[in-house]
Coordinates of C-alpha atoms in Angstrom, one line a residue:
X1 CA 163.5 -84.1 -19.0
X2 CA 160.2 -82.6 -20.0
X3 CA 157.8 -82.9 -17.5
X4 CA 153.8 -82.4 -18.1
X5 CA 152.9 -78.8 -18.1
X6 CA 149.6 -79.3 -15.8
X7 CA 150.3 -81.8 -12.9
X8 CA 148.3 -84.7 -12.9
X9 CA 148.0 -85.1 -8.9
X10 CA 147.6 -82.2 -6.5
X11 CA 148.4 -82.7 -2.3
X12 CA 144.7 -83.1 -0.8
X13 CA 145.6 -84.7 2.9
X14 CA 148.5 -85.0 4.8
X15 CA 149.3 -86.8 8.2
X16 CA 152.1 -87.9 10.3
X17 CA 152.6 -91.0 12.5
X18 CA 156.2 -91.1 14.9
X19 CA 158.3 -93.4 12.8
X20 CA 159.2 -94.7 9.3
X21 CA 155.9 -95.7 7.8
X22 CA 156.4 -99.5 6.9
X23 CA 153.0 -100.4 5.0
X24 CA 150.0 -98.4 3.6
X25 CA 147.0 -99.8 1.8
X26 CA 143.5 -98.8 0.9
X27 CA 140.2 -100.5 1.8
X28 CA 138.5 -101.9 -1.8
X29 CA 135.3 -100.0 -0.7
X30 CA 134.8 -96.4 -0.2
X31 CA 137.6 -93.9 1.3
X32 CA 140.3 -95.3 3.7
X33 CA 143.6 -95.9 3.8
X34 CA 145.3 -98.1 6.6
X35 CA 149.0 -97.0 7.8
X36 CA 151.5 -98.7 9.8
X37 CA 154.6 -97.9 11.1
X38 CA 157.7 -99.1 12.6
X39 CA 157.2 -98.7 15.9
X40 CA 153.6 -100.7 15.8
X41 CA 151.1 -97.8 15.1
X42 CA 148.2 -98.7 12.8
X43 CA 145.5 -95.7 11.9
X44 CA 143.1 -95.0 9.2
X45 CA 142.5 -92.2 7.3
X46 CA 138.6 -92.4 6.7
X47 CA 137.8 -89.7 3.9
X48 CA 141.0 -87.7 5.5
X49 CA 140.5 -87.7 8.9
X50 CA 142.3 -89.7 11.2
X51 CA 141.2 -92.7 13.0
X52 CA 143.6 -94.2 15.0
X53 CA 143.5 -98.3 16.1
X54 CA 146.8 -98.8 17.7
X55 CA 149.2 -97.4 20.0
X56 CA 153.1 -97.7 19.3
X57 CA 154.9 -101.0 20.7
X58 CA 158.3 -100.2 19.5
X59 CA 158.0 -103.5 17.4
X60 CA 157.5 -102.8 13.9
X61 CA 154.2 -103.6 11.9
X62 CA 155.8 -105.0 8.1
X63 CA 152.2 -106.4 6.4
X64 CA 148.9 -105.0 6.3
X65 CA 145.4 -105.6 4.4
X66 CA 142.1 -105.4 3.5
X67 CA 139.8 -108.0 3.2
X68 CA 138.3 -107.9 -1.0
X69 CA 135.0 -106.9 1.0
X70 CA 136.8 -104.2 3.0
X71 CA 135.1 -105.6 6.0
X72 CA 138.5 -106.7 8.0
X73 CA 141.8 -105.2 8.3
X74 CA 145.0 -107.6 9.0
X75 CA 148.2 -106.3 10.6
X76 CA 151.3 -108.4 11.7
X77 CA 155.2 -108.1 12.4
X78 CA 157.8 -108.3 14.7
X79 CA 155.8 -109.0 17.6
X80 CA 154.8 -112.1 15.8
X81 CA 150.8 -112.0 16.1
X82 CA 148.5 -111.2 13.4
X83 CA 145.5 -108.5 14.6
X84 CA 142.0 -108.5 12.9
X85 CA 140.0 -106.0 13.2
X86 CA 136.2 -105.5 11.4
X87 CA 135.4 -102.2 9.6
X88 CA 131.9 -102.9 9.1
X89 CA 131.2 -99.8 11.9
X90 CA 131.4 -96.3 12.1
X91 CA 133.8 -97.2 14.8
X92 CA 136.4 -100.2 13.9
X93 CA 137.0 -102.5 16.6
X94 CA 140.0 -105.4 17.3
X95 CA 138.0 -108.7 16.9
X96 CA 141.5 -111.2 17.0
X97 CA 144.9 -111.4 18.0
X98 CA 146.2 -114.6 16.2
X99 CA 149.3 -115.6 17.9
X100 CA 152.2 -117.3 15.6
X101 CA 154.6 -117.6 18.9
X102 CA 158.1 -116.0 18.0
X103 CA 157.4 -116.1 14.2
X104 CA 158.1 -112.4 12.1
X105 CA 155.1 -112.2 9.9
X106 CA 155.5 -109.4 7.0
X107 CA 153.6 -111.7 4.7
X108 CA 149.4 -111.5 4.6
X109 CA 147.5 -111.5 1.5
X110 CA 143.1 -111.4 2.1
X111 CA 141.5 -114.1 -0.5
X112 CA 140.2 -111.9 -3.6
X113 CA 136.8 -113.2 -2.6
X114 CA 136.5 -114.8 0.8
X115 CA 137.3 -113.5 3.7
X116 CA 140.2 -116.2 4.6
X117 CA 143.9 -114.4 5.7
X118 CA 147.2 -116.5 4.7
X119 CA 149.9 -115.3 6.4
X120 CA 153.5 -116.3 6.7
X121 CA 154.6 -117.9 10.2
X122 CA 158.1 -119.2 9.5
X123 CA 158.1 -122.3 7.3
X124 CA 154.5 -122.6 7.5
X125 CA 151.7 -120.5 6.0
X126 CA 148.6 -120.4 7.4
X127 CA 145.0 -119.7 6.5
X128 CA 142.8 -118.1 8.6
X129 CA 138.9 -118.1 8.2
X130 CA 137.8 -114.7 9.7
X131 CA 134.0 -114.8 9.6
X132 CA 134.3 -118.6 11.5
X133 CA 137.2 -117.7 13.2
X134 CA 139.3 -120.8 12.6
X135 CA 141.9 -122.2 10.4
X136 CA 141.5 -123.7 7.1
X137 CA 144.7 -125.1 6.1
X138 CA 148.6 -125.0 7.7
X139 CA 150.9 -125.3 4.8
X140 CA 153.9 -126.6 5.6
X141 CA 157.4 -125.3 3.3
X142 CA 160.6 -126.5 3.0
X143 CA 162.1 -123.4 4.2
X144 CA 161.1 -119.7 5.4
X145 CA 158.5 -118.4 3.3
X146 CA 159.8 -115.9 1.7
X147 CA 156.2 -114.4 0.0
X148 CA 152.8 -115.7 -0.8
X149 CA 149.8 -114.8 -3.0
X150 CA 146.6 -115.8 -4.1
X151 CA 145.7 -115.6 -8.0
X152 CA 143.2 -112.6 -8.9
X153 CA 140.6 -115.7 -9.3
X154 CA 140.9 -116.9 -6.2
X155 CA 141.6 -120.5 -7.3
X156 CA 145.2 -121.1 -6.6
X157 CA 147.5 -120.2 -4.2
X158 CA 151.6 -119.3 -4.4
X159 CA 154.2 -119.7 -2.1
X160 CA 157.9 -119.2 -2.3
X161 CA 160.3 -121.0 -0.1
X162 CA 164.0 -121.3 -1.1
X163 CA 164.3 -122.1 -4.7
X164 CA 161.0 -123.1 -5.5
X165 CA 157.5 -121.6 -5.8
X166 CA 155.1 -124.2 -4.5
X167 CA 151.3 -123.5 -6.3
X168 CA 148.2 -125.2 -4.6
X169 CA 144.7 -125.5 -6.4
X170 CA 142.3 -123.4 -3.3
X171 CA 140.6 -126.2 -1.0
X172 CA 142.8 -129.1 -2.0
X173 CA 145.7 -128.5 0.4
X174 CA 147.1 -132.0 0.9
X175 CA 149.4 -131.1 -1.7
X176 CA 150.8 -128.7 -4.1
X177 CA 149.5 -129.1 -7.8
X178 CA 152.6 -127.1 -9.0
X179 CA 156.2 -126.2 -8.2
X180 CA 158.2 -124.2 -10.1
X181 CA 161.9 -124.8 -9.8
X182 CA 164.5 -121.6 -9.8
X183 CA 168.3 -121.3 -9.9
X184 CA 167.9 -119.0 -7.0
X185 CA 165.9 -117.9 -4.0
X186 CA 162.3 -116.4 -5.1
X187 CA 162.5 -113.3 -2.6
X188 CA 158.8 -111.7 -4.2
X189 CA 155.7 -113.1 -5.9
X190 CA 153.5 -111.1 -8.3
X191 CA 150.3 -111.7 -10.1
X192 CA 149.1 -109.9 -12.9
X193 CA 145.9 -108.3 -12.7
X194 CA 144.3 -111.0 -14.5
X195 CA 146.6 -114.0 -13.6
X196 CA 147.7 -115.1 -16.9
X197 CA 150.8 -114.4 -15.5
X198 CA 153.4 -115.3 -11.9
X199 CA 156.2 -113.1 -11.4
X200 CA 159.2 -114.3 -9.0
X201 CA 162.1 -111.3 -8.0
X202 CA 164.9 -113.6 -7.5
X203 CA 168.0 -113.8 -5.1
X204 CA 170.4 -113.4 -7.8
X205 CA 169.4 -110.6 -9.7
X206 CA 166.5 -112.6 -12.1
X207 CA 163.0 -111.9 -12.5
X208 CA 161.0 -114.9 -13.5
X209 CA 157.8 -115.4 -15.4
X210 CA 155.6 -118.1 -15.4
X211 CA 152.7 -118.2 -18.0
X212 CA 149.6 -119.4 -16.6
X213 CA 148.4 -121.0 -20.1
X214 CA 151.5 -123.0 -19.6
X215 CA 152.0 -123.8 -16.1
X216 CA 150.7 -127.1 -16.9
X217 CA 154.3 -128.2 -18.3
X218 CA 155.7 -127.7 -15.2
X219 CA 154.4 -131.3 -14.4
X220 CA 156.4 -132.3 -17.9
X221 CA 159.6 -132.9 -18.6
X222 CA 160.7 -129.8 -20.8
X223 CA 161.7 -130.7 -24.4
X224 CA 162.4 -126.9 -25.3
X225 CA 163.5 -123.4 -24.5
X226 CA 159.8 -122.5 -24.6
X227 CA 158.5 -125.2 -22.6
X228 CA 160.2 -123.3 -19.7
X229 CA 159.1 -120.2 -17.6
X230 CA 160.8 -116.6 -18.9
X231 CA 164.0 -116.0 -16.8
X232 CA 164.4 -112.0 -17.4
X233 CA 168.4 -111.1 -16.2
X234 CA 170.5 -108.2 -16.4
X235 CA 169.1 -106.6 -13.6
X236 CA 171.9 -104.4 -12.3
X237 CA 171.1 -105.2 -8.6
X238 CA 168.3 -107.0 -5.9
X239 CA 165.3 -106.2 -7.3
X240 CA 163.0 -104.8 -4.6
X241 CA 159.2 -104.7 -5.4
X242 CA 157.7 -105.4 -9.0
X243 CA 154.5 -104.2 -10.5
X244 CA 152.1 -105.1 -13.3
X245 CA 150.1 -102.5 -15.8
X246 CA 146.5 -103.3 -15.4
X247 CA 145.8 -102.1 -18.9
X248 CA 143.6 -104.0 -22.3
X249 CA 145.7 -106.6 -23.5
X250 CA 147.9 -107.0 -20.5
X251 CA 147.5 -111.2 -20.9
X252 CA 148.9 -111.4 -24.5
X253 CA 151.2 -108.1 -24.2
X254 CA 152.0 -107.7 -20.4
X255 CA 154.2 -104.9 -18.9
X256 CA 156.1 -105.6 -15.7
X257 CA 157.9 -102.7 -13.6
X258 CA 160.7 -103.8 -11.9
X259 CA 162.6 -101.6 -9.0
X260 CA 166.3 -102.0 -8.5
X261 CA 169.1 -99.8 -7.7
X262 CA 168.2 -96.7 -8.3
X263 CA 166.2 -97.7 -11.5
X264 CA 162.9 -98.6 -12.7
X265 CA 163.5 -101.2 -15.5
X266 CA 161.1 -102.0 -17.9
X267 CA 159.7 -104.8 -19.6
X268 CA 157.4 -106.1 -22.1
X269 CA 156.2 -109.1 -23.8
X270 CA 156.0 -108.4 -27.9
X271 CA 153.4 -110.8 -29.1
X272 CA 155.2 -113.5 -31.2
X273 CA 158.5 -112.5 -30.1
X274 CA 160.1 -111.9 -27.1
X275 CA 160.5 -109.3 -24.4
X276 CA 161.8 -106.2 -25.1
X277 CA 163.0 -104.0 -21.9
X278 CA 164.0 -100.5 -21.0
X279 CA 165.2 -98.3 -18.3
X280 CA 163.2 -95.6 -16.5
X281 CA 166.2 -93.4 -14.9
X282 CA 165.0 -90.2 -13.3
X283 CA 165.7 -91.4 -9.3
X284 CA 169.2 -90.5 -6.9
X285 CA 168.5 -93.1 -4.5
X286 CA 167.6 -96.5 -4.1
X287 CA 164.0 -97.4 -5.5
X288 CA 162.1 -99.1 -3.1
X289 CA 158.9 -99.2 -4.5
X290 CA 156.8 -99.4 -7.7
X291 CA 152.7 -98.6 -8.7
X292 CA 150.7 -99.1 -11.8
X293 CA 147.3 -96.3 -11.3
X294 CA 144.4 -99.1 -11.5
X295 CA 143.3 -99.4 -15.7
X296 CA 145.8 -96.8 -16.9
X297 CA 149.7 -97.3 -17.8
X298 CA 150.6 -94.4 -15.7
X299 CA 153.7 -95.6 -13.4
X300 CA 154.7 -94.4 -9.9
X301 CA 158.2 -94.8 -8.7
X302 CA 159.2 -94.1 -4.9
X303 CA 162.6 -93.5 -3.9
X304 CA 165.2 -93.1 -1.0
X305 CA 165.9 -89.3 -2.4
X306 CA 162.6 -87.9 -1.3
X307 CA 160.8 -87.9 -5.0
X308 CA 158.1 -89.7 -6.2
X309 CA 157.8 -90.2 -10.0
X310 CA 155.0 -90.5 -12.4
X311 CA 155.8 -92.1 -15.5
X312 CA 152.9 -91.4 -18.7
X313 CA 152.7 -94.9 -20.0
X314 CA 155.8 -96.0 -18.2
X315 CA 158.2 -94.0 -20.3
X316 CA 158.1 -90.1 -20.3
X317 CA 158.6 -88.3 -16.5
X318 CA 155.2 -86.7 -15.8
X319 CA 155.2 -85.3 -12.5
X320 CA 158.1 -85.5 -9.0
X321 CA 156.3 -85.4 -6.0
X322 CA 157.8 -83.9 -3.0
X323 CA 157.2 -83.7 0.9
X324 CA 159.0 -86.4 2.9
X325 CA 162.6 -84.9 3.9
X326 CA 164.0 -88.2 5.0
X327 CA 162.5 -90.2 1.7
X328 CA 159.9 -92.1 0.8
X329 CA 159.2 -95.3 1.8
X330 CA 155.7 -96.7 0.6
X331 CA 152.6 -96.2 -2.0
X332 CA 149.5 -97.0 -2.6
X333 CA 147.1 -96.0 -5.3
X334 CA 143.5 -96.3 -4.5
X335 CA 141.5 -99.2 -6.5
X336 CA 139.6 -96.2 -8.1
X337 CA 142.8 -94.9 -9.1
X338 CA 141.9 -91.1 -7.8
X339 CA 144.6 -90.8 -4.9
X340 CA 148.1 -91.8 -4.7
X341 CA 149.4 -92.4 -0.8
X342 CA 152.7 -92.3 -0.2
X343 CA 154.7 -92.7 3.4
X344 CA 157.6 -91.3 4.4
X345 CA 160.9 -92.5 6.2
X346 CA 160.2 -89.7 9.1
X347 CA 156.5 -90.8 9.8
X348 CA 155.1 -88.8 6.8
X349 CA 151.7 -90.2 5.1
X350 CA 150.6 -87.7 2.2
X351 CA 148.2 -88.6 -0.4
X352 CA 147.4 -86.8 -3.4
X353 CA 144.5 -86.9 -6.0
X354 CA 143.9 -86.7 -9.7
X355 CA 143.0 -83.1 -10.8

């Protein structure tokens, strides 16, 4: 292992919350990062410092966001309400508690361009209008939604319940347009950066890809092999987060990051041919989540065994990054790319920036 002989990142901030830091995200405008952990806290780091916007409950805070304005920030969980609060002050202040009655919700995703919320409240998902205050659709699954996600465009909408991934065209919610069938439960949903492409982690061990330029065929009868989404398998075990490179070409040659066991695998799509995979195997413990830095192919890898990895180009070991002693637990980078966040399993939030 030959690691870079200048780091790439250097520790600029550190903080600490009292338990295992479930989420952490950064606000598309300016300097903050949102925390939560899992005894309820929620603070911002605002250009380092700390600005703190809710006590501990002892129920756990699993989803947070940003609206694509950075003018709201979403947090739900066990307690089974969703809270709003608008950042458009010096001081941020709670605007909504949204109550989904004994519901868990660790699924909210922001609308890339509106400021509507979906969030998961047992087989429904609902879709909240923050700037009216009211709702603008209740989607009703066949199961517990598992994850949801809008597409990078903002036109359509993804839902995974049970074996099927359930695609409505945004505003025509009587129906979806698409569903996309599985052999197994669809446990995460990914877009690429630039939505020519749907990735599903599945139940049994699968990762699925659905090209956009295709999806049209899922309303068809399939004929061929190719007429079919990509069913990638071989994983070794559940595979826990997944991860697109935002890079040029990424819609005719994408790369997708997978986490599982205690390995990053690999894998791309070789124009004219066929994906090609490979494994990134630097961690001890399990690897429970994965990063592509914003425009660059430089990889992040978090693990259970206290190291975070960058990857140059998602091959070559770059940089470990130290500092929480009972493991990481989550990352962010910011949309600039210039700071990595990472929290830790002990409370730990560290971020570090590009030299």
């Amino acid at each position: 292992m030959a690691l870079s002989p200048q780091p790439l990142v250097e520790l600029s901030a550190q903080h600490a919350l009292t338990d295992y830091v479930t989420a952490l995200t950064w606000s598309p405008v300016g300097n903050t990062l949102a925390i939560a952990s899992g005894s309820g806290e929620v603070s911002l780091l605002r250009n380092f410092l700390a600005v703190p916007l809710q006590s501990g409950s002892g129920l756990s805070i699993d989803a947070l966001g940003f609206s694509g304005d950075g003018q709201w920030l979403a947090a739900a969980g066990q307690r089974g309400d969703v809270t709003l609060w608008q950042m458009n002050s010096e001081s941020p202040h709670e605007v909504d508690s949204l109550e989904c009655g004994s519901a868990w919700v660790d699924r909210l995703q922001w609308h890339p361009q509106e400021n509507w919320l979906a969030f998961n409240r047992g087989k429904t998902v609902q879709i909240w209008d923050a700037d009216r205050a009211e709702i603008i659709a209740s989607l009703v699954l066949p199961g517990h939604v598992q994850d949801l996600g809008w597409s990078p465009n903002g036109e359509h909408f993804a839902v995974s319940a049970q074996q099927q991934v359930h695609i409505w065209a945004v505003t025509q919610w009587q129906k979806p347009r698409y569903q996309w069938e599985l052999l197994s439960a669809s446990r995460h949903l990914k877009w690429s950066p630039e939505g020519a492409y749907l990735a599903s982690a599945n139940q049994d061990n699968s990762v699925g890809v659905l090209t956009w330029a295709q999806v049209h065929r899922l309303r068809q009868t399939p004929v061929a092999p190719t007429d079919l989404p990509t069913l990638l398998q071989g994983f070794p075990g559940k595979v826990r987060q997944l991860a697109w490179a935002d890079i040029p070409d990424a819609d005719k040659s994408p790369i997708l990051a997978a986490a599982t066991r205690d390995l990053v695998v690999m894998g791309m799509l070789v124009p004219e041919e066929d994906w090609e995979s490979w494994p990134l195997d630097l961690h001890n413990g399990t690897v429970l989540d994965v990063a592509f830095q914003p425009k660059t192919g430089l990889l992040a890898s978090l693990s259970e065994d206290g190291w975070i990895v960058l990857w140059h180009a998602a091959v070559n070991a770059a940089q470990i990054l130290e500092g929480a002693k009972g493991g990481f637990s989550a990352l962010a980078w910011h949309p600039g790319g210039q700071h990595l966040a990472a929290g830790g399993q002990q409370g730990e939030v560290l971020v570090w920036s590009m030299v």
